[in-house]
Amino acid sequence: MHGTSERLLRLLSLLQARRDWPGADLASRLDVDVRTVRRDVERLRSLGYPVHATPGVAGGYRLGAGAALPPLLLDDDEAVAVAVGLRTAANGTVSGIEETSLRALAKLEQVLPARLRPRVGALHAATLSLGGGGPVIDAEVLTAIAAACRDHERLRFGYGDAQGADTSRSVEPLRLVHTGRRWYLVAFDLDRQDWRTFRVDRIDGVPAASFRFTPRELPADDLAAYVSRSISTAPYSHQFVVRVSAPAAVLAQRVPPTVATVEEIDEHSCRVRTGSNNLDVVPFYLAQWGYDFVVEEAPPGLVERLRLVADRLARAVG
């Protein structure tokens, strides 16, 4: 019986780690035959775990949603991450989950092993959230979008664009991205037949999911860099590129990814792509970085403004 119980826990852990499992793969991981896996699945069902089976040669098993939430198996790192996340949720950018987070945290800390409590306590004590960093998003909206990304389901929603116009969008969602201040959705816009980055706080209501789709080729190998370019340069009416005499890692500490993209050229220099709606502030913005730079690409009027400011400062110091 001890062996069976241990095997059931291992089976449950596998089902929670991946969405779909062929029966043969589970049997191989558990070092048993497929018939034993079938019996163990029935035992899990009797304990309240909704394990769905797909018939056929390529059939398998999936842990589905049931009427009640069954116990979850978390490793040490997962348990610490959940505990810290729940503690900070009340000060985050997702609304409607403050009280729920506290209730869930109380349940988790009740069963948290003693060896993990110092790690959770240290992280919480050393972390301070000021709040108010960006627009607050309804948790139901994020949950609906995340589920559609996971299940490859199309979404339809109303969206207020950068010019303030109300539009209707039908998209194939790819990924949610959080910059620390705002939430963004990367998706393929079916009406415009191109990839787009949407601010979630501009989505009107809870998006409606429809039928499933086959995932497309990613818009970029580095999705984080793609989002950074989308939100740091595309929204501006004036865009420019400068080569800076500073290591990329050093400059990236001064320039957040929501403002510009920093690309390494060599160990001593980098290329920065950014933009602005007002060219008059650009000279002072570039000067505050504290490094020499060369303008590689510029909109009309930027170079003249740089020269004007440089001459004025030169005259000021005689």
PDB file of C-alpha atoms in Angstrom:
ATOM      1  CA  MET A   1       0.000   0.000   0.000  1.00  0.00           C
ATOM      2  CA  HIS A   2       2.898   2.340   0.726  1.00  0.00           C
ATOM      3  CA  GLY A   3       4.186   1.836  -2.812  1.00  0.00           C
ATOM      4  CA  THR A   4       0.762   2.542  -4.285  1.00  0.00           C
ATOM      5  CA  SER A   5       0.322   5.738  -2.271  1.00  0.00           C
ATOM      6  CA  GLU A   6       3.763   6.992  -3.244  1.00  0.00           C
ATOM      7  CA  ARG A   7       3.050   6.210  -6.893  1.00  0.00           C
ATOM      8  CA  LEU A   8      -0.260   8.077  -6.744  1.00  0.00           C
ATOM      9  CA  LEU A   9       1.513  11.181  -5.455  1.00  0.00           C
ATOM     10  CA  ARG A  10       4.083  10.927  -8.247  1.00  0.00           C
ATOM     11  CA  LEU A  11       1.310  10.494 -10.816  1.00  0.00           C
ATOM     12  CA  LEU A  12      -0.553  13.519  -9.450  1.00  0.00           C
ATOM     13  CA  SER A  13       2.611  15.602  -9.584  1.00  0.00           C
ATOM     14  CA  LEU A  14       3.157  14.659 -13.232  1.00  0.00           C
ATOM     15  CA  LEU A  15      -0.431  15.493 -14.184  1.00  0.00           C
ATOM     16  CA  GLN A  16      -0.108  18.919 -12.548  1.00  0.00           C
ATOM     17  CA  ALA A  17       3.201  19.645 -14.271  1.00  0.00           C
ATOM     18  CA  ARG A  18       1.978  19.267 -17.867  1.00  0.00           C
ATOM     19  CA  ARG A  19      -1.369  19.708 -19.615  1.00  0.00           C
ATOM     20  CA  ASP A  20      -1.488  16.427 -21.606  1.00  0.00           C
ATOM     21  CA  TRP A  21       0.224  13.101 -20.923  1.00  0.00           C
ATOM     22  CA  PRO A  22       0.155  10.021 -23.192  1.00  0.00           C
ATOM     23  CA  GLY A  23      -0.510   6.916 -21.118  1.00  0.00           C
ATOM     24  CA  ALA A  24       2.718   5.279 -22.302  1.00  0.00           C
ATOM     25  CA  ASP A  25       4.758   8.281 -21.133  1.00  0.00           C
ATOM     26  CA  LEU A  26       3.196   8.152 -17.678  1.00  0.00           C
ATOM     27  CA  ALA A  27       3.850   4.417 -17.464  1.00  0.00           C
ATOM     28  CA  SER A  28       7.491   4.985 -18.410  1.00  0.00           C
ATOM     29  CA  ARG A  29       7.935   7.756 -15.814  1.00  0.00           C
ATOM     30  CA  LEU A  30       6.343   5.623 -13.077  1.00  0.00           C
ATOM     31  CA  ASP A  31       8.091   2.420 -14.183  1.00  0.00           C
ATOM     32  CA  VAL A  32       4.804   0.496 -14.431  1.00  0.00           C
ATOM     33  CA  ASP A  33       2.608  -0.789 -17.247  1.00  0.00           C
ATOM     34  CA  VAL A  34      -0.254   1.126 -18.884  1.00  0.00           C
ATOM     35  CA  ARG A  35      -2.860  -0.986 -17.082  1.00  0.00           C
ATOM     36  CA  THR A  36      -1.444   0.105 -13.693  1.00  0.00           C
ATOM     37  CA  VAL A  37      -1.607   3.737 -14.796  1.00  0.00           C
ATOM     38  CA  ARG A  38      -5.272   3.216 -15.703  1.00  0.00           C
ATOM     39  CA  ARG A  39      -6.022   1.813 -12.233  1.00  0.00           C
ATOM     40  CA  ASP A  40      -4.132   4.656 -10.523  1.00  0.00           C
ATOM     41  CA  VAL A  41      -6.105   7.198 -12.520  1.00  0.00           C
ATOM     42  CA  GLU A  42      -9.325   5.628 -11.259  1.00  0.00           C
ATOM     43  CA  ARG A  43      -8.005   5.926  -7.679  1.00  0.00           C
ATOM     44  CA  LEU A  44      -7.326   9.640  -8.213  1.00  0.00           C
ATOM     45  CA  ARG A  45     -10.841  10.108  -9.564  1.00  0.00           C
ATOM     46  CA  SER A  46     -12.271   8.479  -6.464  1.00  0.00           C
ATOM     47  CA  LEU A  47     -10.336  11.040  -4.385  1.00  0.00           C
ATOM     48  CA  GLY A  48     -11.932  13.926  -6.284  1.00  0.00           C
ATOM     49  CA  TYR A  49      -9.305  14.644  -8.932  1.00  0.00           C
ATOM     50  CA  PRO A  50     -11.016  15.118 -12.344  1.00  0.00           C
ATOM     51  CA  VAL A  51      -8.636  13.206 -14.625  1.00  0.00           C
ATOM     52  CA  HIS A  52      -9.950  13.118 -18.202  1.00  0.00           C
ATOM     53  CA  ALA A  53      -8.969  10.352 -20.630  1.00  0.00           C
ATOM     54  CA  THR A  54      -8.637  10.590 -24.405  1.00  0.00           C
ATOM     55  CA  PRO A  55      -9.340   7.283 -26.200  1.00  0.00           C
ATOM     56  CA  GLY A  56      -7.375   5.870 -29.127  1.00  0.00           C
ATOM     57  CA  VAL A  57      -3.794   4.902 -29.898  1.00  0.00           C
ATOM     58  CA  ALA A  58      -2.534   8.431 -29.233  1.00  0.00           C
ATOM     59  CA  GLY A  59      -4.821   8.874 -26.232  1.00  0.00           C
ATOM     60  CA  GLY A  60      -3.718  10.034 -22.834  1.00  0.00           C
ATOM     61  CA  TYR A  61      -4.715  11.825 -19.656  1.00  0.00           C
ATOM     62  CA  ARG A  62      -5.339  15.398 -18.593  1.00  0.00           C
ATOM     63  CA  LEU A  63      -6.043  16.865 -15.150  1.00  0.00           C
ATOM     64  CA  GLY A  64      -9.204  18.910 -15.632  1.00  0.00           C
ATOM     65  CA  ALA A  65     -11.328  21.256 -13.607  1.00  0.00           C
ATOM     66  CA  GLY A  66     -13.795  19.788 -11.127  1.00  0.00           C
ATOM     67  CA  ALA A  67     -16.580  20.991  -8.861  1.00  0.00           C
ATOM     68  CA  ALA A  68     -14.070  21.648  -6.058  1.00  0.00           C
ATOM     69  CA  LEU A  69     -10.363  22.428  -6.032  1.00  0.00           C
ATOM     70  CA  PRO A  70      -8.395  19.317  -5.014  1.00  0.00           C
ATOM     71  CA  PRO A  71      -5.116  19.551  -3.071  1.00  0.00           C
ATOM     72  CA  LEU A  72      -2.130  20.721  -5.104  1.00  0.00           C
ATOM     73  CA  LEU A  73       1.401  19.375  -4.894  1.00  0.00           C
ATOM     74  CA  LEU A  74       4.036  22.117  -4.701  1.00  0.00           C
ATOM     75  CA  ASP A  75       7.793  21.733  -4.456  1.00  0.00           C
ATOM     76  CA  ASP A  76       9.773  23.996  -2.093  1.00  0.00           C
ATOM     77  CA  ASP A  77      10.472  26.768  -4.623  1.00  0.00           C
ATOM     78  CA  GLU A  78       6.859  26.778  -5.836  1.00  0.00           C
ATOM     79  CA  ALA A  79       5.522  27.010  -2.279  1.00  0.00           C
ATOM     80  CA  VAL A  80       7.810  29.959  -1.466  1.00  0.00           C
ATOM     81  CA  ALA A  81       6.859  31.711  -4.712  1.00  0.00           C
ATOM     82  CA  VAL A  82       3.131  31.292  -4.025  1.00  0.00           C
ATOM     83  CA  ALA A  83       3.445  32.515  -0.432  1.00  0.00           C
ATOM     84  CA  VAL A  84       5.436  35.621  -1.392  1.00  0.00           C
ATOM     85  CA  GLY A  85       3.120  36.327  -4.301  1.00  0.00           C
ATOM     86  CA  LEU A  86       0.041  36.162  -2.087  1.00  0.00           C
ATOM     87  CA  ARG A  87       1.604  38.474   0.478  1.00  0.00           C
ATOM     88  CA  THR A  88       2.335  41.140  -2.126  1.00  0.00           C
ATOM     89  CA  ALA A  89      -0.880  40.732  -4.136  1.00  0.00           C
ATOM     90  CA  ALA A  90      -2.774  43.309  -2.088  1.00  0.00           C
ATOM     91  CA  ASN A  91      -0.298  46.005  -3.185  1.00  0.00           C
ATOM     92  CA  GLY A  92      -0.100  44.907  -6.806  1.00  0.00           C
ATOM     93  CA  THR A  93      -1.820  46.020 -10.014  1.00  0.00           C
ATOM     94  CA  VAL A  94      -4.602  43.412  -9.976  1.00  0.00           C
ATOM     95  CA  SER A  95      -7.868  44.443  -8.316  1.00  0.00           C
ATOM     96  CA  GLY A  96     -10.369  42.309  -6.460  1.00  0.00           C
ATOM     97  CA  ILE A  97      -7.958  39.741  -5.018  1.00  0.00           C
ATOM     98  CA  GLU A  98      -6.741  41.404  -1.819  1.00  0.00           C
ATOM     99  CA  GLU A  99      -9.046  39.628   0.663  1.00  0.00           C
ATOM    100  CA  THR A 100      -8.923  36.375  -1.311  1.00  0.00           C
ATOM    101  CA  SER A 101      -5.108  36.472  -1.260  1.00  0.00           C
ATOM    102  CA  LEU A 102      -5.079  36.796   2.529  1.00  0.00           C
ATOM    103  CA  ARG A 103      -7.420  33.816   2.947  1.00  0.00           C
ATOM    104  CA  ALA A 104      -5.320  31.673   0.612  1.00  0.00           C
ATOM    105  CA  LEU A 105      -2.140  32.762   2.392  1.00  0.00           C
ATOM    106  CA  ALA A 106      -3.564  31.754   5.769  1.00  0.00           C
ATOM    107  CA  LYS A 107      -4.301  28.262   4.443  1.00  0.00           C
ATOM    108  CA  LEU A 108      -0.864  27.925   2.867  1.00  0.00           C
ATOM    109  CA  GLU A 109       1.090  29.117   5.907  1.00  0.00           C
ATOM    110  CA  GLN A 110      -0.801  26.661   8.082  1.00  0.00           C
ATOM    111  CA  VAL A 111       0.756  23.721   6.224  1.00  0.00           C
ATOM    112  CA  LEU A 112       4.030  25.374   5.154  1.00  0.00           C
ATOM    113  CA  PRO A 113       7.004  23.253   6.302  1.00  0.00           C
ATOM    114  CA  ALA A 114       9.121  24.804   9.045  1.00  0.00           C
ATOM    115  CA  ARG A 115      12.214  24.771   6.827  1.00  0.00           C
ATOM    116  CA  LEU A 116      10.515  27.136   4.351  1.00  0.00           C
ATOM    117  CA  ARG A 117       9.150  29.687   6.806  1.00  0.00           C
ATOM    118  CA  PRO A 118      12.456  31.593   7.244  1.00  0.00           C
ATOM    119  CA  ARG A 119      12.768  31.980   3.433  1.00  0.00           C
ATOM    120  CA  VAL A 120       9.254  33.358   3.102  1.00  0.00           C
ATOM    121  CA  GLY A 121       9.669  35.638   6.113  1.00  0.00           C
ATOM    122  CA  ALA A 122      13.007  37.012   4.895  1.00  0.00           C
ATOM    123  CA  LEU A 123      11.649  37.823   1.439  1.00  0.00           C
ATOM    124  CA  HIS A 124       8.584  39.518   2.877  1.00  0.00           C
ATOM    125  CA  ALA A 125      10.545  41.530   5.449  1.00  0.00           C
ATOM    126  CA  ALA A 126      13.027  42.774   2.850  1.00  0.00           C
ATOM    127  CA  THR A 127      10.381  43.785   0.313  1.00  0.00           C
ATOM    128  CA  LEU A 128       8.424  47.036   0.329  1.00  0.00           C
ATOM    129  CA  SER A 129       5.762  47.908  -2.234  1.00  0.00           C
ATOM    130  CA  LEU A 130       4.812  51.554  -2.727  1.00  0.00           C
ATOM    131  CA  GLY A 131       1.808  50.734  -4.927  1.00  0.00           C
ATOM    132  CA  GLY A 132       0.212  53.093  -7.421  1.00  0.00           C
ATOM    133  CA  GLY A 133       2.760  52.209 -10.110  1.00  0.00           C
ATOM    134  CA  GLY A 134       0.222  51.838 -12.898  1.00  0.00           C
ATOM    135  CA  PRO A 135      -3.396  51.190 -13.785  1.00  0.00           C
ATOM    136  CA  VAL A 136      -5.154  48.493 -11.758  1.00  0.00           C
ATOM    137  CA  ILE A 137      -6.479  45.536 -13.782  1.00  0.00           C
ATOM    138  CA  ASP A 138      -9.491  43.384 -12.943  1.00  0.00           C
ATOM    139  CA  ALA A 139      -8.320  39.896 -12.005  1.00  0.00           C
ATOM    140  CA  GLU A 140     -11.134  38.367 -14.095  1.00  0.00           C
ATOM    141  CA  VAL A 141      -9.767  40.066 -17.220  1.00  0.00           C
ATOM    142  CA  LEU A 142      -6.256  38.728 -16.659  1.00  0.00           C
ATOM    143  CA  THR A 143      -7.574  35.251 -15.907  1.00  0.00           C
ATOM    144  CA  ALA A 144      -9.656  35.167 -19.107  1.00  0.00           C
ATOM    145  CA  ILE A 145      -6.710  36.302 -21.234  1.00  0.00           C
ATOM    146  CA  ALA A 146      -4.257  33.903 -19.596  1.00  0.00           C
ATOM    147  CA  ALA A 147      -6.637  30.965 -20.127  1.00  0.00           C
ATOM    148  CA  ALA A 148      -7.030  31.864 -23.805  1.00  0.00           C
ATOM    149  CA  CYS A 149      -3.242  32.058 -24.216  1.00  0.00           C
ATOM    150  CA  ARG A 150      -2.861  28.645 -22.609  1.00  0.00           C
ATOM    151  CA  ASP A 151      -5.666  26.965 -24.553  1.00  0.00           C
ATOM    152  CA  HIS A 152      -4.964  28.714 -27.898  1.00  0.00           C
ATOM    153  CA  GLU A 153      -8.456  30.233 -28.082  1.00  0.00           C
ATOM    154  CA  ARG A 154      -9.306  33.371 -30.045  1.00  0.00           C
ATOM    155  CA  LEU A 155     -10.389  36.468 -28.140  1.00  0.00           C
ATOM    156  CA  ARG A 156     -12.726  39.294 -29.092  1.00  0.00           C
ATOM    157  CA  PHE A 157     -12.860  42.557 -27.148  1.00  0.00           C
ATOM    158  CA  GLY A 158     -13.433  46.280 -27.345  1.00  0.00           C
ATOM    159  CA  TYR A 159     -10.237  48.325 -27.259  1.00  0.00           C
ATOM    160  CA  GLY A 160      -9.432  52.001 -26.848  1.00  0.00           C
ATOM    161  CA  ASP A 161      -6.395  52.793 -29.026  1.00  0.00           C
ATOM    162  CA  ALA A 162      -3.693  55.384 -28.371  1.00  0.00           C
ATOM    163  CA  GLN A 163      -5.755  58.092 -30.100  1.00  0.00           C
ATOM    164  CA  GLY A 164      -8.741  57.383 -27.851  1.00  0.00           C
ATOM    165  CA  ALA A 165     -10.889  55.756 -30.529  1.00  0.00           C
ATOM    166  CA  ASP A 166     -13.020  52.741 -29.575  1.00  0.00           C
ATOM    167  CA  THR A 167     -12.318  49.717 -31.780  1.00  0.00           C
ATOM    168  CA  SER A 168     -13.318  46.048 -31.895  1.00  0.00           C
ATOM    169  CA  ARG A 169     -10.479  43.525 -32.036  1.00  0.00           C
ATOM    170  CA  SER A 170     -10.409  39.813 -32.858  1.00  0.00           C
ATOM    171  CA  VAL A 171      -7.048  38.276 -31.963  1.00  0.00           C
ATOM    172  CA  GLU A 172      -5.091  35.090 -31.444  1.00  0.00           C
ATOM    173  CA  PRO A 173      -3.464  35.679 -28.016  1.00  0.00           C
ATOM    174  CA  LEU A 174       0.138  34.645 -27.423  1.00  0.00           C
ATOM    175  CA  ARG A 175       1.438  35.943 -24.098  1.00  0.00           C
ATOM    176  CA  LEU A 176       0.758  38.363 -21.236  1.00  0.00           C
ATOM    177  CA  VAL A 177       3.678  40.644 -20.332  1.00  0.00           C
ATOM    178  CA  HIS A 178       3.997  42.675 -17.119  1.00  0.00           C
ATOM    179  CA  THR A 179       6.466  45.565 -17.149  1.00  0.00           C
ATOM    180  CA  GLY A 180       6.108  46.400 -13.454  1.00  0.00           C
ATOM    181  CA  ARG A 181       3.662  49.249 -14.170  1.00  0.00           C
ATOM    182  CA  ARG A 182       1.369  47.918 -16.877  1.00  0.00           C
ATOM    183  CA  TRP A 183       0.074  44.667 -18.335  1.00  0.00           C
ATOM    184  CA  TYR A 184       0.363  44.023 -22.083  1.00  0.00           C
ATOM    185  CA  LEU A 185      -1.077  41.332 -24.355  1.00  0.00           C
ATOM    186  CA  VAL A 186       0.933  40.144 -27.364  1.00  0.00           C
ATOM    187  CA  ALA A 187      -1.474  38.779 -29.973  1.00  0.00           C
ATOM    188  CA  PHE A 188      -1.994  38.354 -33.710  1.00  0.00           C
ATOM    189  CA  ASP A 189      -4.630  40.844 -34.867  1.00  0.00           C
ATOM    190  CA  LEU A 190      -6.853  38.986 -37.356  1.00  0.00           C
ATOM    191  CA  ASP A 191      -8.346  42.154 -38.868  1.00  0.00           C
ATOM    192  CA  ARG A 192      -4.959  43.795 -39.461  1.00  0.00           C
ATOM    193  CA  GLN A 193      -3.164  40.521 -40.211  1.00  0.00           C
ATOM    194  CA  ASP A 194      -0.179  41.437 -38.079  1.00  0.00           C
ATOM    195  CA  TRP A 195       1.185  41.078 -34.569  1.00  0.00           C
ATOM    196  CA  ARG A 196       0.133  43.740 -32.087  1.00  0.00           C
ATOM    197  CA  THR A 197       0.825  44.648 -28.453  1.00  0.00           C
ATOM    198  CA  PHE A 198      -2.284  45.712 -26.499  1.00  0.00           C
ATOM    199  CA  ARG A 199      -2.422  47.527 -23.168  1.00  0.00           C
ATOM    200  CA  VAL A 200      -4.712  45.414 -20.996  1.00  0.00           C
ATOM    201  CA  ASP A 201      -6.048  48.453 -19.110  1.00  0.00           C
ATOM    202  CA  ARG A 202      -7.486  49.694 -22.431  1.00  0.00           C
ATOM    203  CA  ILE A 203      -9.487  46.503 -22.992  1.00  0.00           C
ATOM    204  CA  ASP A 204     -13.198  47.070 -22.378  1.00  0.00           C
ATOM    205  CA  GLY A 205     -14.687  44.402 -20.108  1.00  0.00           C
ATOM    206  CA  VAL A 206     -13.803  40.710 -20.011  1.00  0.00           C
ATOM    207  CA  PRO A 207     -12.681  39.399 -23.438  1.00  0.00           C
ATOM    208  CA  ALA A 208     -14.870  36.700 -24.977  1.00  0.00           C
ATOM    209  CA  ALA A 209     -13.130  33.461 -26.011  1.00  0.00           C
ATOM    210  CA  SER A 210     -14.163  31.504 -29.092  1.00  0.00           C
ATOM    211  CA  PHE A 211     -12.847  28.499 -31.012  1.00  0.00           C
ATOM    212  CA  ARG A 212      -9.282  27.222 -30.860  1.00  0.00           C
ATOM    213  CA  PHE A 213      -6.511  28.099 -33.324  1.00  0.00           C
ATOM    214  CA  THR A 214      -3.177  26.679 -34.414  1.00  0.00           C
ATOM    215  CA  PRO A 215      -0.342  28.805 -32.928  1.00  0.00           C
ATOM    216  CA  ARG A 216       1.554  30.900 -35.453  1.00  0.00           C
ATOM    217  CA  GLU A 217       5.283  31.413 -35.736  1.00  0.00           C
ATOM    218  CA  LEU A 218       6.465  33.794 -33.017  1.00  0.00           C
ATOM    219  CA  PRO A 219       6.917  37.435 -34.040  1.00  0.00           C
ATOM    220  CA  ALA A 220      10.485  37.357 -32.670  1.00  0.00           C
ATOM    221  CA  ASP A 221      12.945  34.959 -31.072  1.00  0.00           C
ATOM    222  CA  ASP A 222      13.252  37.301 -28.096  1.00  0.00           C
ATOM    223  CA  LEU A 223       9.670  38.120 -27.109  1.00  0.00           C
ATOM    224  CA  ALA A 224      10.769  40.432 -24.290  1.00  0.00           C
ATOM    225  CA  ALA A 225      12.788  42.556 -26.730  1.00  0.00           C
ATOM    226  CA  TYR A 226       9.860  42.582 -29.152  1.00  0.00           C
ATOM    227  CA  VAL A 227       7.508  43.935 -26.490  1.00  0.00           C
ATOM    228  CA  SER A 228      10.104  46.465 -25.387  1.00  0.00           C
ATOM    229  CA  ARG A 229      10.362  47.798 -28.961  1.00  0.00           C
ATOM    230  CA  SER A 230       6.583  47.887 -29.309  1.00  0.00           C
ATOM    231  CA  ILE A 231       5.994  49.984 -26.206  1.00  0.00           C
ATOM    232  CA  SER A 232       9.190  52.085 -26.160  1.00  0.00           C
ATOM    233  CA  THR A 233       9.420  53.329 -29.770  1.00  0.00           C
ATOM    234  CA  ALA A 234       6.234  52.578 -31.730  1.00  0.00           C
ATOM    235  CA  PRO A 235       3.932  54.850 -29.640  1.00  0.00           C
ATOM    236  CA  TYR A 236       6.068  57.946 -30.322  1.00  0.00           C
ATOM    237  CA  SER A 237       5.687  60.266 -33.293  1.00  0.00           C
ATOM    238  CA  HIS A 238       9.490  60.769 -33.482  1.00  0.00           C
ATOM    239  CA  GLN A 239      11.863  57.784 -33.348  1.00  0.00           C
ATOM    240  CA  PHE A 240      15.640  57.767 -33.376  1.00  0.00           C
ATOM    241  CA  VAL A 241      18.695  55.544 -32.893  1.00  0.00           C
ATOM    242  CA  VAL A 242      21.929  56.469 -31.120  1.00  0.00           C
ATOM    243  CA  ARG A 243      25.208  54.631 -30.546  1.00  0.00           C
ATOM    244  CA  VAL A 244      26.342  55.095 -26.945  1.00  0.00           C
ATOM    245  CA  SER A 245      29.879  54.684 -25.602  1.00  0.00           C
ATOM    246  CA  ALA A 246      28.834  52.502 -22.685  1.00  0.00           C
ATOM    247  CA  PRO A 247      28.376  48.757 -22.122  1.00  0.00           C
ATOM    248  CA  ALA A 248      24.808  47.599 -22.797  1.00  0.00           C
ATOM    249  CA  ALA A 249      24.449  46.128 -19.313  1.00  0.00           C
ATOM    250  CA  VAL A 250      25.485  49.417 -17.695  1.00  0.00           C
ATOM    251  CA  LEU A 251      23.177  51.593 -19.776  1.00  0.00           C
ATOM    252  CA  ALA A 252      20.264  49.190 -19.309  1.00  0.00           C
ATOM    253  CA  GLN A 253      20.400  50.010 -15.592  1.00  0.00           C
ATOM    254  CA  ARG A 254      19.669  53.650 -16.448  1.00  0.00           C
ATOM    255  CA  VAL A 255      17.185  53.104 -19.279  1.00  0.00           C
ATOM    256  CA  PRO A 256      14.191  50.826 -18.509  1.00  0.00           C
ATOM    257  CA  PRO A 257      12.843  48.551 -21.273  1.00  0.00           C
ATOM    258  CA  THR A 258       9.571  50.497 -21.315  1.00  0.00           C
ATOM    259  CA  VAL A 259      11.478  53.583 -22.522  1.00  0.00           C
ATOM    260  CA  ALA A 260      14.023  52.195 -24.988  1.00  0.00           C
ATOM    261  CA  THR A 261      15.648  49.042 -26.312  1.00  0.00           C
ATOM    262  CA  VAL A 262      19.367  48.606 -25.680  1.00  0.00           C
ATOM    263  CA  GLU A 263      21.354  46.378 -28.066  1.00  0.00           C
ATOM    264  CA  GLU A 264      24.962  45.376 -27.430  1.00  0.00           C
ATOM    265  CA  ILE A 265      27.502  46.296 -30.129  1.00  0.00           C
ATOM    266  CA  ASP A 266      30.638  45.266 -28.265  1.00  0.00           C
ATOM    267  CA  GLU A 267      31.868  45.275 -24.665  1.00  0.00           C
ATOM    268  CA  HIS A 268      32.327  49.053 -24.725  1.00  0.00           C
ATOM    269  CA  SER A 269      29.334  50.326 -26.731  1.00  0.00           C
ATOM    270  CA  CYS A 270      25.651  49.722 -27.424  1.00  0.00           C
ATOM    271  CA  ARG A 271      22.854  50.890 -29.706  1.00  0.00           C
ATOM    272  CA  VAL A 272      19.713  52.468 -28.265  1.00  0.00           C
ATOM    273  CA  ARG A 273      16.370  52.718 -30.061  1.00  0.00           C
ATOM    274  CA  THR A 274      13.833  55.064 -28.525  1.00  0.00           C
ATOM    275  CA  GLY A 275      11.497  57.914 -29.351  1.00  0.00           C
ATOM    276  CA  SER A 276       9.696  61.029 -28.188  1.00  0.00           C
ATOM    277  CA  ASN A 277       6.655  63.122 -29.001  1.00  0.00           C
ATOM    278  CA  ASN A 278       8.619  66.319 -28.297  1.00  0.00           C
ATOM    279  CA  LEU A 279      12.040  66.763 -29.909  1.00  0.00           C
ATOM    280  CA  ASP A 280      12.862  69.732 -27.668  1.00  0.00           C
ATOM    281  CA  VAL A 281      13.342  67.453 -24.636  1.00  0.00           C
ATOM    282  CA  VAL A 282      15.517  64.873 -26.422  1.00  0.00           C
ATOM    283  CA  PRO A 283      18.892  66.673 -26.018  1.00  0.00           C
ATOM    284  CA  PHE A 284      18.465  66.873 -22.258  1.00  0.00           C
ATOM    285  CA  TYR A 285      17.195  63.284 -22.091  1.00  0.00           C
ATOM    286  CA  LEU A 286      20.296  61.987 -23.891  1.00  0.00           C
ATOM    287  CA  ALA A 287      22.672  64.183 -21.902  1.00  0.00           C
ATOM    288  CA  GLN A 288      21.499  62.821 -18.549  1.00  0.00           C
ATOM    289  CA  TRP A 289      22.772  59.344 -19.438  1.00  0.00           C
ATOM    290  CA  GLY A 290      26.301  60.609 -18.797  1.00  0.00           C
ATOM    291  CA  TYR A 291      27.994  58.969 -21.821  1.00  0.00           C
ATOM    292  CA  ASP A 292      29.167  60.110 -25.236  1.00  0.00           C
ATOM    293  CA  PHE A 293      26.848  59.178 -28.087  1.00  0.00           C
ATOM    294  CA  VAL A 294      26.533  59.408 -31.878  1.00  0.00           C
ATOM    295  CA  VAL A 295      23.218  59.861 -33.666  1.00  0.00           C
ATOM    296  CA  GLU A 296      22.754  57.088 -36.248  1.00  0.00           C
ATOM    297  CA  GLU A 297      19.122  57.636 -37.253  1.00  0.00           C
ATOM    298  CA  ALA A 298      17.134  60.773 -36.527  1.00  0.00           C
ATOM    299  CA  PRO A 299      13.877  62.454 -37.564  1.00  0.00           C
ATOM    300  CA  PRO A 300      14.046  65.889 -39.246  1.00  0.00           C
ATOM    301  CA  GLY A 301      14.918  68.588 -36.752  1.00  0.00           C
ATOM    302  CA  LEU A 302      16.611  66.495 -34.081  1.00  0.00           C
ATOM    303  CA  VAL A 303      20.215  67.093 -35.171  1.00  0.00           C
ATOM    304  CA  GLU A 304      19.581  70.861 -35.414  1.00  0.00           C
ATOM    305  CA  ARG A 305      18.189  70.896 -31.872  1.00  0.00           C
ATOM    306  CA  LEU A 306      21.224  68.993 -30.574  1.00  0.00           C
ATOM    307  CA  ARG A 307      23.568  71.519 -32.209  1.00  0.00           C
ATOM    308  CA  LEU A 308      21.567  74.448 -30.840  1.00  0.00           C
ATOM    309  CA  VAL A 309      21.705  73.131 -27.286  1.00  0.00           C
ATOM    310  CA  ALA A 310      25.396  72.243 -27.599  1.00  0.00           C
ATOM    311  CA  ASP A 311      26.274  75.767 -28.809  1.00  0.00           C
ATOM    312  CA  ARG A 312      24.202  77.351 -26.036  1.00  0.00           C
ATOM    313  CA  LEU A 313      25.918  75.285 -23.347  1.00  0.00           C
ATOM    314  CA  ALA A 314      29.333  76.013 -24.828  1.00  0.00           C
ATOM    315  CA  ARG A 315      28.658  79.759 -24.712  1.00  0.00           C
ATOM    316  CA  ALA A 316      27.415  79.429 -21.149  1.00  0.00           C
ATOM    317  CA  VAL A 317      30.808  78.214 -19.944  1.00  0.00           C
ATOM    318  CA  GLY A 318      32.720  80.711 -22.069  1.00  0.00           C
TER     319      GLY A 318
END
